[in-house]
Short mmCIF file of C-alpha atoms in Angstrom, two decimals:
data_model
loop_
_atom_site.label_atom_id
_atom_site.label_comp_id
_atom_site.label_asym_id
_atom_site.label_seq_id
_atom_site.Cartn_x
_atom_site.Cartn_y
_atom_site.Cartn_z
CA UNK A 253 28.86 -35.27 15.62
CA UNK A 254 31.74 -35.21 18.03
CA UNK A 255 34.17 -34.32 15.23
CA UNK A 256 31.66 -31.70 14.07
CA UNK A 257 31.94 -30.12 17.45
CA UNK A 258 35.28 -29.83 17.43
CA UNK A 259 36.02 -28.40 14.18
CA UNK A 260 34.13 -25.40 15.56
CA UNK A 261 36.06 -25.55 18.82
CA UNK A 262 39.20 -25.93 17.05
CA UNK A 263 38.50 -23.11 14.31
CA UNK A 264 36.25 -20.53 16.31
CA UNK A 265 37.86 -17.22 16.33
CA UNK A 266 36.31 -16.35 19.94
CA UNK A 267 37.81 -19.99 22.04
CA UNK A 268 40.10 -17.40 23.95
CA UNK A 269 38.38 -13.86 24.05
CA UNK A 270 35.37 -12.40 25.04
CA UNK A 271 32.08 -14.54 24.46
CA UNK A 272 29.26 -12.99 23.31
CA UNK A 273 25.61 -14.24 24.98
CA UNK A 274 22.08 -14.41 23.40
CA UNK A 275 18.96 -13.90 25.82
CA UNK A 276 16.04 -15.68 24.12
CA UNK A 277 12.71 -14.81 26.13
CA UNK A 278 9.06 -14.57 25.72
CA UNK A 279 8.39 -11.46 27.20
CA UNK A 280 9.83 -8.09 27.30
CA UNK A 281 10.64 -8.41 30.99
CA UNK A 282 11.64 -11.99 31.59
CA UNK A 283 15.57 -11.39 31.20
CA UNK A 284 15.43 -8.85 34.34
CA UNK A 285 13.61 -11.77 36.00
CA UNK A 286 15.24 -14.66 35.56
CA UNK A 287 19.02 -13.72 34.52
CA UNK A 288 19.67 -10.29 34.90
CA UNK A 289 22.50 -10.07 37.43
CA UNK A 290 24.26 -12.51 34.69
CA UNK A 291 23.63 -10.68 32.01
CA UNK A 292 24.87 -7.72 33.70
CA UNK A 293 28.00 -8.98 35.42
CA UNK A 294 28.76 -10.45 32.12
CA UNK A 295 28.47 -7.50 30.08
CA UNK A 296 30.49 -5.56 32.79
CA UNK A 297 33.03 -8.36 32.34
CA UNK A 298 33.63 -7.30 28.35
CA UNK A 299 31.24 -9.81 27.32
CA UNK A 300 28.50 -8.80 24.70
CA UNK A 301 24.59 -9.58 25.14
CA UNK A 302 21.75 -9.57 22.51
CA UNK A 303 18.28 -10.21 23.91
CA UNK A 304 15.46 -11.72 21.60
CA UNK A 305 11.78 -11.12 22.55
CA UNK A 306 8.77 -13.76 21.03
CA UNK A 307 5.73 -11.62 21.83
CA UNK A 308 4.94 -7.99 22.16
CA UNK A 309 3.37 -8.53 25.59
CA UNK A 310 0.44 -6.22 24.91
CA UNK A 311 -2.25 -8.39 27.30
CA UNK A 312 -0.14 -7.88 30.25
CA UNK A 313 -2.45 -5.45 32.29
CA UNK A 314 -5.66 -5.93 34.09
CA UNK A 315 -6.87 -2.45 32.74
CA UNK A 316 -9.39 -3.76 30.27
CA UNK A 317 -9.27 -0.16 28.91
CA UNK A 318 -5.87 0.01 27.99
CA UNK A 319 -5.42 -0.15 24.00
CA UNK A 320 -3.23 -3.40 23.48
CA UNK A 321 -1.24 -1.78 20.77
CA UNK A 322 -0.23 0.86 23.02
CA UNK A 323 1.19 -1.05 25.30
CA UNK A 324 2.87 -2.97 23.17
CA UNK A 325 4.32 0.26 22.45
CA UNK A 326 5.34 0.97 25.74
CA UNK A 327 6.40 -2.08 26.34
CA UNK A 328 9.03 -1.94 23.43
CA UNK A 329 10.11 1.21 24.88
CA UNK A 330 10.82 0.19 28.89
CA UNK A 331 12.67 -2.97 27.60
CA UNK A 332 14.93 -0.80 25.57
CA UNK A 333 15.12 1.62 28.47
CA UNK A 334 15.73 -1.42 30.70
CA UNK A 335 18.50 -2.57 28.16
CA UNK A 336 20.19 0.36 28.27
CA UNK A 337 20.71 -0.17 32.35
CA UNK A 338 22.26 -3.70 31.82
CA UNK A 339 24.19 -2.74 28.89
CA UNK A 340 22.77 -5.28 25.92
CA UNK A 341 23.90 -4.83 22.49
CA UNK A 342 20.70 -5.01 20.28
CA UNK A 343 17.03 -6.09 21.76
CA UNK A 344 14.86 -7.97 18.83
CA UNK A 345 11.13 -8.08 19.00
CA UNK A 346 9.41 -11.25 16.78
CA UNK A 347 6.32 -9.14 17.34
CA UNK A 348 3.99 -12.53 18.09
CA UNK A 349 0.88 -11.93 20.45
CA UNK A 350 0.94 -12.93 24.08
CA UNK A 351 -0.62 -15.18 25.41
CA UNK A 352 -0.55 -16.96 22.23
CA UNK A 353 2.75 -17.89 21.22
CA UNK A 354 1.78 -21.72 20.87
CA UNK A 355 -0.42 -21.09 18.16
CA UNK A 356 3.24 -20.40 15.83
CA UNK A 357 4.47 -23.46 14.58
CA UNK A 358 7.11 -24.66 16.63
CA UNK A 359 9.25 -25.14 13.10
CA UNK A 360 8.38 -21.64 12.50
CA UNK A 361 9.57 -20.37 15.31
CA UNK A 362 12.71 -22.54 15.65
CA UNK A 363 13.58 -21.46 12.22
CA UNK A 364 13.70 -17.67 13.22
CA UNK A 365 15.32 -18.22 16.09
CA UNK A 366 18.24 -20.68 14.13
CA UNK A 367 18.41 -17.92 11.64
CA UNK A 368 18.90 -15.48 14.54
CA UNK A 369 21.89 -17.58 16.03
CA UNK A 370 23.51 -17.92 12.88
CA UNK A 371 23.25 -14.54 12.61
CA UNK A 372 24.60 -13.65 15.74
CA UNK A 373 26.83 -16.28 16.40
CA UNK A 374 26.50 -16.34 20.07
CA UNK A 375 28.96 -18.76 22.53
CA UNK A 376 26.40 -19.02 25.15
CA UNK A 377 22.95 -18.86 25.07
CA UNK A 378 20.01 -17.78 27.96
CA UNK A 379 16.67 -19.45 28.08
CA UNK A 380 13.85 -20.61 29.62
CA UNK A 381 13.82 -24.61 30.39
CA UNK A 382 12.15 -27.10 28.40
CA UNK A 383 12.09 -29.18 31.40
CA UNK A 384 10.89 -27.21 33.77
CA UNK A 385 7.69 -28.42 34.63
CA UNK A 386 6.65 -26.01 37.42
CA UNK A 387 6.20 -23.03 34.62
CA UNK A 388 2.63 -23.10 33.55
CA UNK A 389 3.37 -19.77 31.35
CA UNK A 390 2.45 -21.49 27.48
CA UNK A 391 5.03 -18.39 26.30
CA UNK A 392 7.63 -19.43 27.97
CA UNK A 393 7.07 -22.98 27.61
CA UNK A 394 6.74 -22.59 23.83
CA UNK A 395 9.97 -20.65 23.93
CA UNK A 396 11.84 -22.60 26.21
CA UNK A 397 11.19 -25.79 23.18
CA UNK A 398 11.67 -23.34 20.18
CA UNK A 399 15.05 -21.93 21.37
CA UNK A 400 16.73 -25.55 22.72
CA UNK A 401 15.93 -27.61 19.26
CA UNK A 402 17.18 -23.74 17.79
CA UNK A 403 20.61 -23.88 19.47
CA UNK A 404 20.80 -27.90 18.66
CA UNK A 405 19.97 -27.97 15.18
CA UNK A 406 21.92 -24.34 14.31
CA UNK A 407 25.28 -25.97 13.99
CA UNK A 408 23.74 -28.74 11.51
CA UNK A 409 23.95 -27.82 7.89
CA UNK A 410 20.56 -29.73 6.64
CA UNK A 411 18.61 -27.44 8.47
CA UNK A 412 17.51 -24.16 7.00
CA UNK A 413 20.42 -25.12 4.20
CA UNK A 414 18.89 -21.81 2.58
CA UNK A 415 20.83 -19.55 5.40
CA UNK A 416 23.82 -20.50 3.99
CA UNK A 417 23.00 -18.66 0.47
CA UNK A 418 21.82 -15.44 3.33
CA UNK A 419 25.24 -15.40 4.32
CA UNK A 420 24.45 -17.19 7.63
CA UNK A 421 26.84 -20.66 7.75
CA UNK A 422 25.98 -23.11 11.19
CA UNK A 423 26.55 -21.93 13.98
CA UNK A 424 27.91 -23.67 17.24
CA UNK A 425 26.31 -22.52 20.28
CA UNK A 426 28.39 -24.13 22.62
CA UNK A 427 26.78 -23.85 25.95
CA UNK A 428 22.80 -23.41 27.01
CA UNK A 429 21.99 -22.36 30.34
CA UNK A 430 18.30 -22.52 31.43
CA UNK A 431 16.17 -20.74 33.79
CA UNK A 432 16.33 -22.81 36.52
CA UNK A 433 13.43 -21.76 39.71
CA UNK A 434 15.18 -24.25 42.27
CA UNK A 435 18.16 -24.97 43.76
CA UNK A 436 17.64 -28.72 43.13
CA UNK A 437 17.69 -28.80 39.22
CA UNK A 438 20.96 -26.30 39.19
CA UNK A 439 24.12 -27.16 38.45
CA UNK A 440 25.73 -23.93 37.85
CA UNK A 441 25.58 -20.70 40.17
CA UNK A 442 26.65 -16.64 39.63
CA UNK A 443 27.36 -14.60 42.23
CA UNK A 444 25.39 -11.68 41.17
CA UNK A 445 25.71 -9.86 44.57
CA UNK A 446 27.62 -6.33 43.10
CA UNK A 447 25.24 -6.31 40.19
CA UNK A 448 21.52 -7.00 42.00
CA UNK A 449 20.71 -3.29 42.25
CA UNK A 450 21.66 -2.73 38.72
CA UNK A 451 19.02 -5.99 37.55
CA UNK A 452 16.78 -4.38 40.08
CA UNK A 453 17.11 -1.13 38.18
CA UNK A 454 16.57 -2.36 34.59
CA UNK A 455 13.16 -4.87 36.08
CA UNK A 456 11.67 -1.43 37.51
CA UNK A 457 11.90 -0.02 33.88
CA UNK A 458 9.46 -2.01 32.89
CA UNK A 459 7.38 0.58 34.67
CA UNK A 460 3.64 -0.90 33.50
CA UNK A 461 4.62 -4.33 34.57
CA UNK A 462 5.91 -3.47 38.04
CA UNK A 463 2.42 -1.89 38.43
CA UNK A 464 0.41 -4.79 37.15
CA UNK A 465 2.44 -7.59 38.48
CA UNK A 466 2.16 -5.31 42.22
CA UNK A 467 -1.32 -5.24 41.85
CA UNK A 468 -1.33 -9.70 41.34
CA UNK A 469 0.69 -9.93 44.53
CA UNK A 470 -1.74 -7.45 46.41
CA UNK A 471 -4.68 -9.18 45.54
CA UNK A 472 -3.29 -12.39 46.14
CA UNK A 473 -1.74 -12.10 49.42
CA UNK A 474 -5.49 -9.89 50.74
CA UNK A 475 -7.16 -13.16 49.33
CA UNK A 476 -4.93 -15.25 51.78
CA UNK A 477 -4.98 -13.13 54.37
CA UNK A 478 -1.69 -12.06 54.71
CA UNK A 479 -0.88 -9.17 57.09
CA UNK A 480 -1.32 -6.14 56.55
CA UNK A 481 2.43 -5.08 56.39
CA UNK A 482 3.13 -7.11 54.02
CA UNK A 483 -0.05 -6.40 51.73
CA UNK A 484 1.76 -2.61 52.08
CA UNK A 485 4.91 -3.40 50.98
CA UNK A 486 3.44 -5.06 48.08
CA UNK A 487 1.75 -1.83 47.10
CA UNK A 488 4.39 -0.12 44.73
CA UNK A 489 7.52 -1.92 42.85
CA UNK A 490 9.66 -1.87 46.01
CA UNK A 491 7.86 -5.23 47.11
CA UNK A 492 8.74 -6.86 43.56
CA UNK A 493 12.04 -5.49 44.39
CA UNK A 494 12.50 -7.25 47.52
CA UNK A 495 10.93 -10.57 46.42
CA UNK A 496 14.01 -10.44 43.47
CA UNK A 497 15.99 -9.73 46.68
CA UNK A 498 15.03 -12.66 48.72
CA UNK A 499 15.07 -14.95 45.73
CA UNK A 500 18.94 -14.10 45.20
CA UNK A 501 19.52 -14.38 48.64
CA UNK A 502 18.36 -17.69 48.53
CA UNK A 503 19.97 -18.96 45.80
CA UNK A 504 23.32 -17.82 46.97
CA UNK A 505 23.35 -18.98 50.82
CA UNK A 506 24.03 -22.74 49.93
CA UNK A 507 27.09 -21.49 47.98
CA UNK A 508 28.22 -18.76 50.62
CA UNK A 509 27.15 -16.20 48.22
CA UNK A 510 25.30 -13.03 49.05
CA UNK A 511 23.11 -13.28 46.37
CA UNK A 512 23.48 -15.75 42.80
CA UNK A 513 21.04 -16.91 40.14
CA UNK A 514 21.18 -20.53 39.12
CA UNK A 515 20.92 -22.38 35.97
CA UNK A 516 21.13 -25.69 34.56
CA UNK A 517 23.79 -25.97 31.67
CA UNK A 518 23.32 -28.03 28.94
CA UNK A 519 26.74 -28.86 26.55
CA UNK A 520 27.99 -30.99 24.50
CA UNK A 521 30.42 -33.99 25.03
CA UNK A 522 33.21 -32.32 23.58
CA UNK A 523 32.80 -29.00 24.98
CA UNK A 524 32.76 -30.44 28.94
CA UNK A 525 36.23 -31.24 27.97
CA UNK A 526 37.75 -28.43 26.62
CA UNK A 527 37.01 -24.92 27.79
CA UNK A 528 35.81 -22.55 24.84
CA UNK A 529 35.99 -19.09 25.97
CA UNK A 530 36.68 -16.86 29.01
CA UNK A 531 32.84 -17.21 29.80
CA UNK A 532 32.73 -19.16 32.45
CA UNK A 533 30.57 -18.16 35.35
CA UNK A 534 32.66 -20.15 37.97
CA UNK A 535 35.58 -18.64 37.33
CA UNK A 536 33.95 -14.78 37.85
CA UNK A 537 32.40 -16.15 41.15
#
């Protein structure tokens, strides 16, 4: 396995130029959440970014009027619009329902998602963790196993041998970074701080989520009793805006950043040892 590893170190035409980086989420909104200062500081770095979305998220709304089709519709269209902001290459839609990802065989959905690696041959890849026991979202927990075993088993030949006759040879993924919610399960921090605005930006273009997930919070905190300045702040995007705020703020103060996301990196033995590309987010701190 070693060996294997570094045959594709060795021979990979990227080890000393830009890397390119695959997003794999659940929902059309999720890489604005949860990576999208990275994301952008690496595209604005000359790195390249695909994002891959499981489910059409047409059940996020509490409008029980609202045609599910067309907001899967609009949906598609703010994460494109919201793509455009951070600068991704190509956004991919598996078009599975939300809510309801687990019912897709996990095979199934590891197969696409190794066929969608090989195909674009990313050196790092974004995702939620499979680990991460605090996320009771079964999308993203679904993905989160889906896209690990993906970027694991991609480089193997024996799995999904019929690729190879698509054209699509193993890939080597050569770093995973998940999602990680706390500072205690990181190991590796961005300094996002010139790039939150822009992620800010790109989260508001998912215009019907900003308006349903403002709507949560405000019920929420009025159920708790929170004050009222703070129940008005929640009422438009602005206070989802803020929250991302406080969150990066947060993450970076430990580091003596003004604001950072955090992940927990996952690599192999041989690739801790040798350095693989110019993506490396401690070294754009």
């Amino acid at each position: 396995q070693a060996a294997n590893e570094l045959f594709f170190y060795l021979f990979h035409p990227n080890r000393f130029g830009m890397a390119h980086l695959l997003v794999i989420a659940a929902h059309a909104d999720d890489l604005e959440f949860f990576c999208g200062g990275t994301v952008c500081k690496a595209v604005r770095h000359g790195h390249t970014a695909d994002l891959i979305i499981a489910t059409t998220g047409s059940r996020g709304t509490a409008d029980v009027t609202l045609d599910p089709l067309m907001l899967a519709q609009q949906r598609d269209e703010e994460s494109r619009n919201a793509a455009r902001i951070i600068g991704l290459r190509e956004v991919i839609c598996l078009g599975y329902g939300d809510g309801f990802l687990r019912d897709v065989p996990i095979n199934t959905l590891r197969e696409q998602l190794i066929s969608e690696i090989r195909t674009r041959r990313p050196e790092v890849i974004l995702t939620f963790d499979p680990a991460d026991a605090t996320d009771g979202h079964p999308d993203h927990h679904h993905t989160a196993v889906a896209a690990s075993e993906a970027a694991r088993f991609a480089r193997l030949p024996q799995y999904n041998p019929d690729h190879s006759a698509r054209g699509l040879p193993p890939h080597n993924a050569r770093e995973v970074y998940y999602f990680a919610r706390t500072l205690q399960v990181a190991d590796k921090v961005v300094d996002v701080a010139e790039h939150l605005e822009t992620q800010i930006e790109a989260l508001q273009a998912h215009v019907s989520q900003m308006r349903f997930l403002a709507a949560q919070m405000i019920a929420e905190a009025q159920a708790l009793d929170a004050p009222t300045d703070v129940v008005d702040e929640l009422k438009s995007a602005d206070g989802i805006a803020e929250s991302i705020r406080r969150r990066a703020v947060a993450f970076g103060r430990p580091h003596g950043l003004k604001a950072a996301e955090v992940f927990r990196r996952e690599q192999s033995f041989v690739m801790s040892l040798l350095r693989p590309t110019s993506w490396q987010p401690q070294d754009i701190l």
